[in-house]
PDB file of C-alpha atoms in Angstrom:
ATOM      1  CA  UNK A 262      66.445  50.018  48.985  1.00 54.00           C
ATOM      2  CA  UNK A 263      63.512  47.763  50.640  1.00 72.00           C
ATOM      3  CA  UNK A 264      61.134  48.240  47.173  1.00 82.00           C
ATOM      4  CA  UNK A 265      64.328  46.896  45.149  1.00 85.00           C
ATOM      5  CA  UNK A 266      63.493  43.767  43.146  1.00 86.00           C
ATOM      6  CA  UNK A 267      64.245  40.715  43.289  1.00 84.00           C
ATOM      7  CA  UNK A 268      67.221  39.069  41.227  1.00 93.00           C
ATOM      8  CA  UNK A 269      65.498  36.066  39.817  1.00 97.00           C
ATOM      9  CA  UNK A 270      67.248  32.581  39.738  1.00 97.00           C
ATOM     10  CA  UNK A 271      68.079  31.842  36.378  1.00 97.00           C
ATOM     11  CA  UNK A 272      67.038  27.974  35.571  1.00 98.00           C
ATOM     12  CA  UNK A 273      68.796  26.121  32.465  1.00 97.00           C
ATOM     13  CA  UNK A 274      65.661  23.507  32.878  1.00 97.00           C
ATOM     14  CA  UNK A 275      62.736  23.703  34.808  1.00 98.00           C
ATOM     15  CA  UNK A 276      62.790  20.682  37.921  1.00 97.00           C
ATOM     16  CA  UNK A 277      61.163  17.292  37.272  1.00 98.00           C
ATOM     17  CA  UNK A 278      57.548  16.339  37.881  1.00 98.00           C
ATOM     18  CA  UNK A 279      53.897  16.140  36.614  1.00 98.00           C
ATOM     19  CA  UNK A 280      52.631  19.010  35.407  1.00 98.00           C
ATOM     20  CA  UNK A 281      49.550  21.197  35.008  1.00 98.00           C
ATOM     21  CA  UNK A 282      49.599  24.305  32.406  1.00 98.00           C
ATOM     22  CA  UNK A 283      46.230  26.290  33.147  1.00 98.00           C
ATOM     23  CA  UNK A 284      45.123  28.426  30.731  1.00 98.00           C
ATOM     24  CA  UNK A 285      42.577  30.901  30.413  1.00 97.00           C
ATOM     25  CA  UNK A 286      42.778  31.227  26.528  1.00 96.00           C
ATOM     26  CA  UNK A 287      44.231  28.839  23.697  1.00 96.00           C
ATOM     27  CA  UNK A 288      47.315  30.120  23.277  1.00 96.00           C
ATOM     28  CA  UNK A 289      48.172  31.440  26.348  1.00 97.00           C
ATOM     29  CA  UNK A 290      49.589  28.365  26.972  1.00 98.00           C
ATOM     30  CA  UNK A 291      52.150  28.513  24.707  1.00 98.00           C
ATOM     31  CA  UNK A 292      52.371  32.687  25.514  1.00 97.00           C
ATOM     32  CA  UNK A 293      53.001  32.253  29.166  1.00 97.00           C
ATOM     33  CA  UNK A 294      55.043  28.877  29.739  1.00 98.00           C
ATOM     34  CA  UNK A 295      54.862  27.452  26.426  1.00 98.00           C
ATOM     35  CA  UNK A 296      59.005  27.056  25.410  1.00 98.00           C
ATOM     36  CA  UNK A 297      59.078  25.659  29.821  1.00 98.00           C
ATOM     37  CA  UNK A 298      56.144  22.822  29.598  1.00 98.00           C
ATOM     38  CA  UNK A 299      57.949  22.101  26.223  1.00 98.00           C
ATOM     39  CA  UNK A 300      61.590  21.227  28.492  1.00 98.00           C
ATOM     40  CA  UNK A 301      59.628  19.482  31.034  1.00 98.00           C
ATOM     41  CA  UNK A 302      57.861  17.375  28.203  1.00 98.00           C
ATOM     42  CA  UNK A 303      61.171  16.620  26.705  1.00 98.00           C
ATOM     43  CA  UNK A 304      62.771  15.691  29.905  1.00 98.00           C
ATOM     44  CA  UNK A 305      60.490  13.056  30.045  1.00 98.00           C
ATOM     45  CA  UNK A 306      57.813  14.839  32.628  1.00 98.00           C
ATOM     46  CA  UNK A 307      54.144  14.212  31.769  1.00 98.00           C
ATOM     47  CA  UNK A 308      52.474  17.789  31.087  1.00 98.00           C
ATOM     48  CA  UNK A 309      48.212  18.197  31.053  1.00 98.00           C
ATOM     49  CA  UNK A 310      47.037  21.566  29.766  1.00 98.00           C
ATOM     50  CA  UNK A 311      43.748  22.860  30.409  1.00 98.00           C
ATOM     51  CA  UNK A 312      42.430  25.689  29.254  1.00 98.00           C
ATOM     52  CA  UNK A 313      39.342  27.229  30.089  1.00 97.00           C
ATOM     53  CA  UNK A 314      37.698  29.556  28.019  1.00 94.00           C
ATOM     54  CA  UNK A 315      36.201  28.941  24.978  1.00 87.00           C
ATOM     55  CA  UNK A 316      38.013  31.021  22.738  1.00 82.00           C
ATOM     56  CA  UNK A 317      35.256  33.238  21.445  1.00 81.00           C
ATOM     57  CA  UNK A 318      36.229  36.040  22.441  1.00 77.00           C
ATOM     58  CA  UNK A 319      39.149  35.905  19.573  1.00 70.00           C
ATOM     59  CA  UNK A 320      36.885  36.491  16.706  1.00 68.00           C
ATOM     60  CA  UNK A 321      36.663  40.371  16.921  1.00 71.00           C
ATOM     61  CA  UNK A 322      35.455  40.850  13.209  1.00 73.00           C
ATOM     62  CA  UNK A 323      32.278  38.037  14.300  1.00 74.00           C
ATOM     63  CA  UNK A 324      33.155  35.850  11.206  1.00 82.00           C
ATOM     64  CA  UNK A 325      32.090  33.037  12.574  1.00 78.00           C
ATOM     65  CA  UNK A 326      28.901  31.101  14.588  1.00 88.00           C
ATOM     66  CA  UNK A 327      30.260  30.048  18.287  1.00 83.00           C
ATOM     67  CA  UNK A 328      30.659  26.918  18.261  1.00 90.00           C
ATOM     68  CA  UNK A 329      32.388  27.220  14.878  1.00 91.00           C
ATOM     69  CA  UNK A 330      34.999  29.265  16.284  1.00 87.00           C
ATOM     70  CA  UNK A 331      35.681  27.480  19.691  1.00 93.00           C
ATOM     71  CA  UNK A 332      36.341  24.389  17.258  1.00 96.00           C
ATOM     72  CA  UNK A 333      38.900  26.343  15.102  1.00 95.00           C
ATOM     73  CA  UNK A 334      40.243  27.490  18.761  1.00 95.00           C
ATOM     74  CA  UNK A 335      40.706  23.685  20.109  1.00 97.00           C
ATOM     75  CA  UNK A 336      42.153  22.726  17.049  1.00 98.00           C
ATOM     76  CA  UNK A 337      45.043  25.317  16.660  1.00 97.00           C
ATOM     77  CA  UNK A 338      45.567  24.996  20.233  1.00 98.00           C
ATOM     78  CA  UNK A 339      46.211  21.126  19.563  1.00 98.00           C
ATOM     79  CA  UNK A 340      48.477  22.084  16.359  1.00 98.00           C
ATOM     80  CA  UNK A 341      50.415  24.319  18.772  1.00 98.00           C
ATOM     81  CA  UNK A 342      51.061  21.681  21.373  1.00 98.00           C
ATOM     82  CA  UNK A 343      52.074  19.396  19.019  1.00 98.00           C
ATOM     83  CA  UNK A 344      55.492  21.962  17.955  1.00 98.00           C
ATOM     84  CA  UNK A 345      56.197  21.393  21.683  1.00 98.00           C
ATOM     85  CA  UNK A 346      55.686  17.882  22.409  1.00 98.00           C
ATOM     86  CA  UNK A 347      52.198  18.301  24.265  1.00 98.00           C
ATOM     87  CA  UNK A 348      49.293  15.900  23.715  1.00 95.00           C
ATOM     88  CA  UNK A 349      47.230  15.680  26.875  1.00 97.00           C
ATOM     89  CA  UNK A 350      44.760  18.889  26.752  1.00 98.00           C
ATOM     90  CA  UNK A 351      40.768  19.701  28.498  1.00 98.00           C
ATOM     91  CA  UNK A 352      39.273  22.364  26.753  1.00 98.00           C
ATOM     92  CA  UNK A 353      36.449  23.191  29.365  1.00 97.00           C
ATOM     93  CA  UNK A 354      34.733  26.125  27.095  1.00 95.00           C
ATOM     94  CA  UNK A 355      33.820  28.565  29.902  1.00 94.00           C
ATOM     95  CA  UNK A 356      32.354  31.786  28.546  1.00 92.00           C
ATOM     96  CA  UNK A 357      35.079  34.941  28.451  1.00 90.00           C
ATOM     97  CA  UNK A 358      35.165  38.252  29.257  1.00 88.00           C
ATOM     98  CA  UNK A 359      33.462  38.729  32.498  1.00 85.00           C
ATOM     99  CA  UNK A 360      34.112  38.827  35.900  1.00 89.00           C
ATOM    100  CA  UNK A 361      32.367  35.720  36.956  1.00 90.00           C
ATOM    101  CA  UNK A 362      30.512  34.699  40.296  1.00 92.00           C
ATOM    102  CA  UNK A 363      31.588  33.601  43.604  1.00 94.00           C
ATOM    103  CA  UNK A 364      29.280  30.165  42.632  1.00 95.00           C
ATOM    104  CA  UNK A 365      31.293  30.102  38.776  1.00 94.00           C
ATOM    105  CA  UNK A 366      34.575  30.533  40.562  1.00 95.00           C
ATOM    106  CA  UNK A 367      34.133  27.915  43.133  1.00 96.00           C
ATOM    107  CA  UNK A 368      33.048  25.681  40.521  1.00 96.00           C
ATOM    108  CA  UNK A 369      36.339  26.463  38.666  1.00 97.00           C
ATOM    109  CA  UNK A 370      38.563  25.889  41.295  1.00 98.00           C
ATOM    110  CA  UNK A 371      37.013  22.544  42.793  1.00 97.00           C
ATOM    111  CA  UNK A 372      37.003  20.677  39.435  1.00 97.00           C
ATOM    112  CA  UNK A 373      40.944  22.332  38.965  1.00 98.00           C
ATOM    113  CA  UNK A 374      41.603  20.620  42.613  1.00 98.00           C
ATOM    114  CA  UNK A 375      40.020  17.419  41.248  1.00 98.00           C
ATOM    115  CA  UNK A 376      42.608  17.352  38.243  1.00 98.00           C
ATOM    116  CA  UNK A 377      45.466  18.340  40.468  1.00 98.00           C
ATOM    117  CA  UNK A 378      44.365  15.250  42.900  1.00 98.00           C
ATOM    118  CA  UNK A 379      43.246  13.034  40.065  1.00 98.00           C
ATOM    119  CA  UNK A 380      46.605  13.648  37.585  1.00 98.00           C
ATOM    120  CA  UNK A 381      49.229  13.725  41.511  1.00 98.00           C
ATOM    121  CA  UNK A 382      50.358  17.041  39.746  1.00 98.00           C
ATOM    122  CA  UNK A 383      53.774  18.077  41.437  1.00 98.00           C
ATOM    123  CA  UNK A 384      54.104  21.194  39.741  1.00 98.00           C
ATOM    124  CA  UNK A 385      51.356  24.028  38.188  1.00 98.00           C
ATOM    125  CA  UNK A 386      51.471  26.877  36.256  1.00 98.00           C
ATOM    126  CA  UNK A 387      48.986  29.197  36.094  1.00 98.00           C
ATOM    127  CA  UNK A 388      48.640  33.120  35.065  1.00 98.00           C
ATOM    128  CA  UNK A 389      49.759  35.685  38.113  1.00 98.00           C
ATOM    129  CA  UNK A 390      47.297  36.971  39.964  1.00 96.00           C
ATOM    130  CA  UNK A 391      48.740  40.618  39.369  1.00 96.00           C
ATOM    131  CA  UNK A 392      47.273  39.901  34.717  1.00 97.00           C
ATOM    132  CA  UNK A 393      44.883  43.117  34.054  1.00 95.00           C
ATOM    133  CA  UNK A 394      43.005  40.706  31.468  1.00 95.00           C
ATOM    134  CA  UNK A 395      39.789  39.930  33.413  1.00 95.00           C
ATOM    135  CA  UNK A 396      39.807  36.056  32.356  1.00 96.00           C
ATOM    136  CA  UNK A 397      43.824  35.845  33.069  1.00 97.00           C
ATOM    137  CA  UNK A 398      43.185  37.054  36.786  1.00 97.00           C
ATOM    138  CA  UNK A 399      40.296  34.845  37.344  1.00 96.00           C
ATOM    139  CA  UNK A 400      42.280  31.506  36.290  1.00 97.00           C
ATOM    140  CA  UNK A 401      44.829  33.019  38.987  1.00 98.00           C
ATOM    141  CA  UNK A 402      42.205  33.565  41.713  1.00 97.00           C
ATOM    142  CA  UNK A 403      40.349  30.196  41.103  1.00 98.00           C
ATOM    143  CA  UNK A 404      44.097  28.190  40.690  1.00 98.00           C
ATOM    144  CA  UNK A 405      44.859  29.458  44.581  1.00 98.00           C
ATOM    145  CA  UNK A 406      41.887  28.139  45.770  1.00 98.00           C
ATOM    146  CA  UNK A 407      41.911  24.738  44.316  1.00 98.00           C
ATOM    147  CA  UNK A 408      45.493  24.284  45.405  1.00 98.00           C
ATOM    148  CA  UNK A 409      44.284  24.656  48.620  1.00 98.00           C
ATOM    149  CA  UNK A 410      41.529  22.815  48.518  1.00 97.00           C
ATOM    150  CA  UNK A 411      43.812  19.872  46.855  1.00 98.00           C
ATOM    151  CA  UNK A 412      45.916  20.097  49.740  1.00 97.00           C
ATOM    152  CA  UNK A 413      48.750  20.323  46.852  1.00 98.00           C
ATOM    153  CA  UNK A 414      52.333  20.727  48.463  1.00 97.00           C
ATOM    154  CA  UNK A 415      54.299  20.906  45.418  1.00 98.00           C
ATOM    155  CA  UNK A 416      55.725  23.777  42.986  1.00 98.00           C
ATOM    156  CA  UNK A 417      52.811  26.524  41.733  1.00 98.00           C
ATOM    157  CA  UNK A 418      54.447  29.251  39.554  1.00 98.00           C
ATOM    158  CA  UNK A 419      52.454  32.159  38.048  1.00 98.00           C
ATOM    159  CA  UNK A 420      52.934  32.921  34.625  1.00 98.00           C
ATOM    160  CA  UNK A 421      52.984  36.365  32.546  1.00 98.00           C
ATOM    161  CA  UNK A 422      50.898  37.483  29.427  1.00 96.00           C
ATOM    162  CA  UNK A 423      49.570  40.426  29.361  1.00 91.00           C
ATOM    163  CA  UNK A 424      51.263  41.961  32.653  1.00 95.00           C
ATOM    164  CA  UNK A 425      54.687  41.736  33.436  1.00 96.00           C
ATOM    165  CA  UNK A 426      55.393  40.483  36.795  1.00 96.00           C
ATOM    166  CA  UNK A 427      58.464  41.118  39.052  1.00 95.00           C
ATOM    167  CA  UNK A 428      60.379  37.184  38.466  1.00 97.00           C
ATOM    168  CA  UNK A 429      61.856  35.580  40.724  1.00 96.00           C
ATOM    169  CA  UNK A 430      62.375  32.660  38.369  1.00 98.00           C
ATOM    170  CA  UNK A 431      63.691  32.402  34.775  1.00 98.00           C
ATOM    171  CA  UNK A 432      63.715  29.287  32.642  1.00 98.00           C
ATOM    172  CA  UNK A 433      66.532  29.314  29.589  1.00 98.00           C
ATOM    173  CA  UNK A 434      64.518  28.539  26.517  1.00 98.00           C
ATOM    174  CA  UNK A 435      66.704  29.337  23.787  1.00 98.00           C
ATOM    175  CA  UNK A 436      66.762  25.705  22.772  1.00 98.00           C
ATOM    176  CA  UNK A 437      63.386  25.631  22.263  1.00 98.00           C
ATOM    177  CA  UNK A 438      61.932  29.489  20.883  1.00 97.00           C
ATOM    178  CA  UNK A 439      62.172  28.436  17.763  1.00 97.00           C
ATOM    179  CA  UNK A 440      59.798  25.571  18.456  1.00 97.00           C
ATOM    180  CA  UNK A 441      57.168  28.472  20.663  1.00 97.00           C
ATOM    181  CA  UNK A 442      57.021  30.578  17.359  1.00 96.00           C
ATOM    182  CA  UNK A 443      55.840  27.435  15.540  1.00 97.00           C
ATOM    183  CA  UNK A 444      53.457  27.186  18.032  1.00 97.00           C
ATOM    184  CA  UNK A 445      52.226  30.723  18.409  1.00 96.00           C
ATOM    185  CA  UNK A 446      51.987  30.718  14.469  1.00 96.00           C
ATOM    186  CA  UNK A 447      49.226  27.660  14.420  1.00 97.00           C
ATOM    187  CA  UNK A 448      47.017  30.358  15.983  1.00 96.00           C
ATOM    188  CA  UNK A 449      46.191  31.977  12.705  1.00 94.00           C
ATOM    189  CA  UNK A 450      42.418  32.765  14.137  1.00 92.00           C
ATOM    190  CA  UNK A 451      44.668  35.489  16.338  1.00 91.00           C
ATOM    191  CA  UNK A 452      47.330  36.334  14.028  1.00 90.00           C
ATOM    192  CA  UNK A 453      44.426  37.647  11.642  1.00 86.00           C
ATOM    193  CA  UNK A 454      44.081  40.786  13.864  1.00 84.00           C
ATOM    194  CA  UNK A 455      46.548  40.806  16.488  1.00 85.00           C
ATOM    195  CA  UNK A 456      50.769  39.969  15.792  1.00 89.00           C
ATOM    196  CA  UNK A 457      50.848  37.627  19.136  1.00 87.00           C
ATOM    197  CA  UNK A 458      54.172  36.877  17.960  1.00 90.00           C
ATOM    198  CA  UNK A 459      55.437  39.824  18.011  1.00 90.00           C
ATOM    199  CA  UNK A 460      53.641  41.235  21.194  1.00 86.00           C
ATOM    200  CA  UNK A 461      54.048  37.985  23.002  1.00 85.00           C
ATOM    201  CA  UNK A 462      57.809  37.177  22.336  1.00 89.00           C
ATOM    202  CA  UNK A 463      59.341  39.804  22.901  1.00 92.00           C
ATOM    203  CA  UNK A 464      59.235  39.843  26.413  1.00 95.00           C
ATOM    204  CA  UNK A 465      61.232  36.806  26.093  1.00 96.00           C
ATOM    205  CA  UNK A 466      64.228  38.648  25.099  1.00 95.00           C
ATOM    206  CA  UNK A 467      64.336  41.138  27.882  1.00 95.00           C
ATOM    207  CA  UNK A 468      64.214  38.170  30.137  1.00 97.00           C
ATOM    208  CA  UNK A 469      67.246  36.517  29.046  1.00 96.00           C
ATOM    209  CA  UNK A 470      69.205  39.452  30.547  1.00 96.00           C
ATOM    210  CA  UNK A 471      69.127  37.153  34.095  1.00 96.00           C
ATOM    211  CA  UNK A 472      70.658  34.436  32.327  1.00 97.00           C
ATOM    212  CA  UNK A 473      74.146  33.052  30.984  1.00 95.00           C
ATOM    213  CA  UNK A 474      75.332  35.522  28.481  1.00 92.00           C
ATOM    214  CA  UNK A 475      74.327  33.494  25.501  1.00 95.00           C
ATOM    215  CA  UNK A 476      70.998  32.957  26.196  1.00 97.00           C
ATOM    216  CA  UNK A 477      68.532  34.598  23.770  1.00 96.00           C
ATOM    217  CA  UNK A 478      65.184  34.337  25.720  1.00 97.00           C
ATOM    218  CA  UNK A 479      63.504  33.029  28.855  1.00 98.00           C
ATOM    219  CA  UNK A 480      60.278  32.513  30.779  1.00 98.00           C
ATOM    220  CA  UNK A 481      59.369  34.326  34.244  1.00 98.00           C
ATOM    221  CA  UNK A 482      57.920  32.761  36.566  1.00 98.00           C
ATOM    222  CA  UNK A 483      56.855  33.897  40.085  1.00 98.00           C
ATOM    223  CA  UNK A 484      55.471  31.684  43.117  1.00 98.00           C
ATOM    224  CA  UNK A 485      51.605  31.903  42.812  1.00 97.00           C
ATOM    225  CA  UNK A 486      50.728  32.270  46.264  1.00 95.00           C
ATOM    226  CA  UNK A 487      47.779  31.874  48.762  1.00 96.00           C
ATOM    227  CA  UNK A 488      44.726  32.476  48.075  1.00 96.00           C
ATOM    228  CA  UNK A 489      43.391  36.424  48.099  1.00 94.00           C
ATOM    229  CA  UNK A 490      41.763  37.030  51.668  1.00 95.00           C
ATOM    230  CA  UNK A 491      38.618  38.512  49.472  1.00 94.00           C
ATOM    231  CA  UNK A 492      38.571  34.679  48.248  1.00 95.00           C
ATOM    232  CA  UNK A 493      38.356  33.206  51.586  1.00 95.00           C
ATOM    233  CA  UNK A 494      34.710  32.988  51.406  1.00 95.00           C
ATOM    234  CA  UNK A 495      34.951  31.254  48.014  1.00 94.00           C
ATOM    235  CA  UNK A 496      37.174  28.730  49.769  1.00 94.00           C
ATOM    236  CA  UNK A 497      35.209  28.377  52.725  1.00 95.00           C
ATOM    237  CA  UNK A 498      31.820  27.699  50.344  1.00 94.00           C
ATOM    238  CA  UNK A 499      33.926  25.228  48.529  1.00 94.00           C
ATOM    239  CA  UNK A 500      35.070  22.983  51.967  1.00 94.00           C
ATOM    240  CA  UNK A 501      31.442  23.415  52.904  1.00 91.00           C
ATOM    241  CA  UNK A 502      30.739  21.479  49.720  1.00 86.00           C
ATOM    242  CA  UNK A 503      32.652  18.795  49.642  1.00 79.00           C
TER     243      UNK A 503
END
């Protein structure tokens, strides 16, 4: 019985405060905690949302010249925010697909710390460290560290895309689904080759089996953590740099 999960507590609305959605793609924003930062944003709570790769990665058939495509990427992430009340994004265009360097990393996470410090974020969200998607689990590992490093003592939650994770929080967001398929849908770039609203949704569902009994879908959300001891020396190099 000790490897038994978790129930999670069901949430009708996420909590008040500023908030940071960090994203390693355009979209996964709205994928992971899209239909939540849309509550918190119509509660009134200001929500910043950067994401961090370029978004080049997306054009598997090579249509298009780079910087074409990251511009197509920015703008349908923009058009997607907009379906759930989100206006402040940073698009900081790192390269995808690799796993990058101590150096990179540390980079990442002091300029997230410097946001979180800069914006007195109260609450994050950020991909689990547990996503198999090589840029997913480097937002994770590089989120940990700058939390430290920003001394942050409020809320971090880890988010799921590609890799379920065991919840231990769901957010209701029947009210607003409807509203995170308009969103997903302004990603056309994606839709093209991959049915992200079909793959990503329906996740969604199955989590609305922790809440009331007529609520359609939910987010999961579990607490992000410390940083990974194998990060320690990333930490360490970024302390030494301030």
């Amino acid at each position: 019985m000790n490897e038994r999960a978790p129930l999670p507590e069901p949430l009708a609305r996420p909590p008040h405060g500023r908030v940071l959605v960090l994203a390693p793609h355009p979209d996964d924003d709205v994928l992971g905690p899209g239909g939540t930062a849309a509550l918190h944003a119509a509660q009134g709570d200001s929500v910043h949302v950067v994401i961090l790769g370029n978004g080049q990665a997306g054009d598997a058939r090579h249509r298009y010249a780079p910087a074409e495509y990251t511009a197509i990427r920015h703008a349908e992430a923009l058009a997607g925010g907009a379906h759930l009340g989100l206006e402040s994004y940073e698009f900081w265009d790192y390269p995808e697909g690799f796993h990058p360097s101590p150096e990179i990393m540390g980079a990442a996470a002091r300029r997230m710390a410097a946001v979180v410090k800069d914006r007195a974020i109260e609450i994050v969200y950020a991909p689990w460290a547990g996503e198999h998607h090589i840029d997913h689990h480097f937002v994770a590992r590089a989120a940990r560290i700058a939390l430290v490093l920003a001394g942050f003592r409020g809320e971090a939650w880890g988010y799921e895309v590609w890799t379920p994770l065991v919840a231990t929080r769901i957010v209701d967001i029947s009210s607003v689904y409807a509203r995170k398929m308009a969103a997903l849908l302004e990603h056309k770039s994606q839709i093209e080759h991959v049915d992200i609203v079909h793959t990503g949704l329906a996740i969604s569902a199955q989590r609305s089996i922790y809440l009331p009994r007529d609520a359609k879908h939910g987010e999961a959300f579990a607490p992000l953590g410390p940083p990974a001891p194998e990060d320690l020396p990333v930490l360490e190099a970024c302390r030494r740099a301030e």
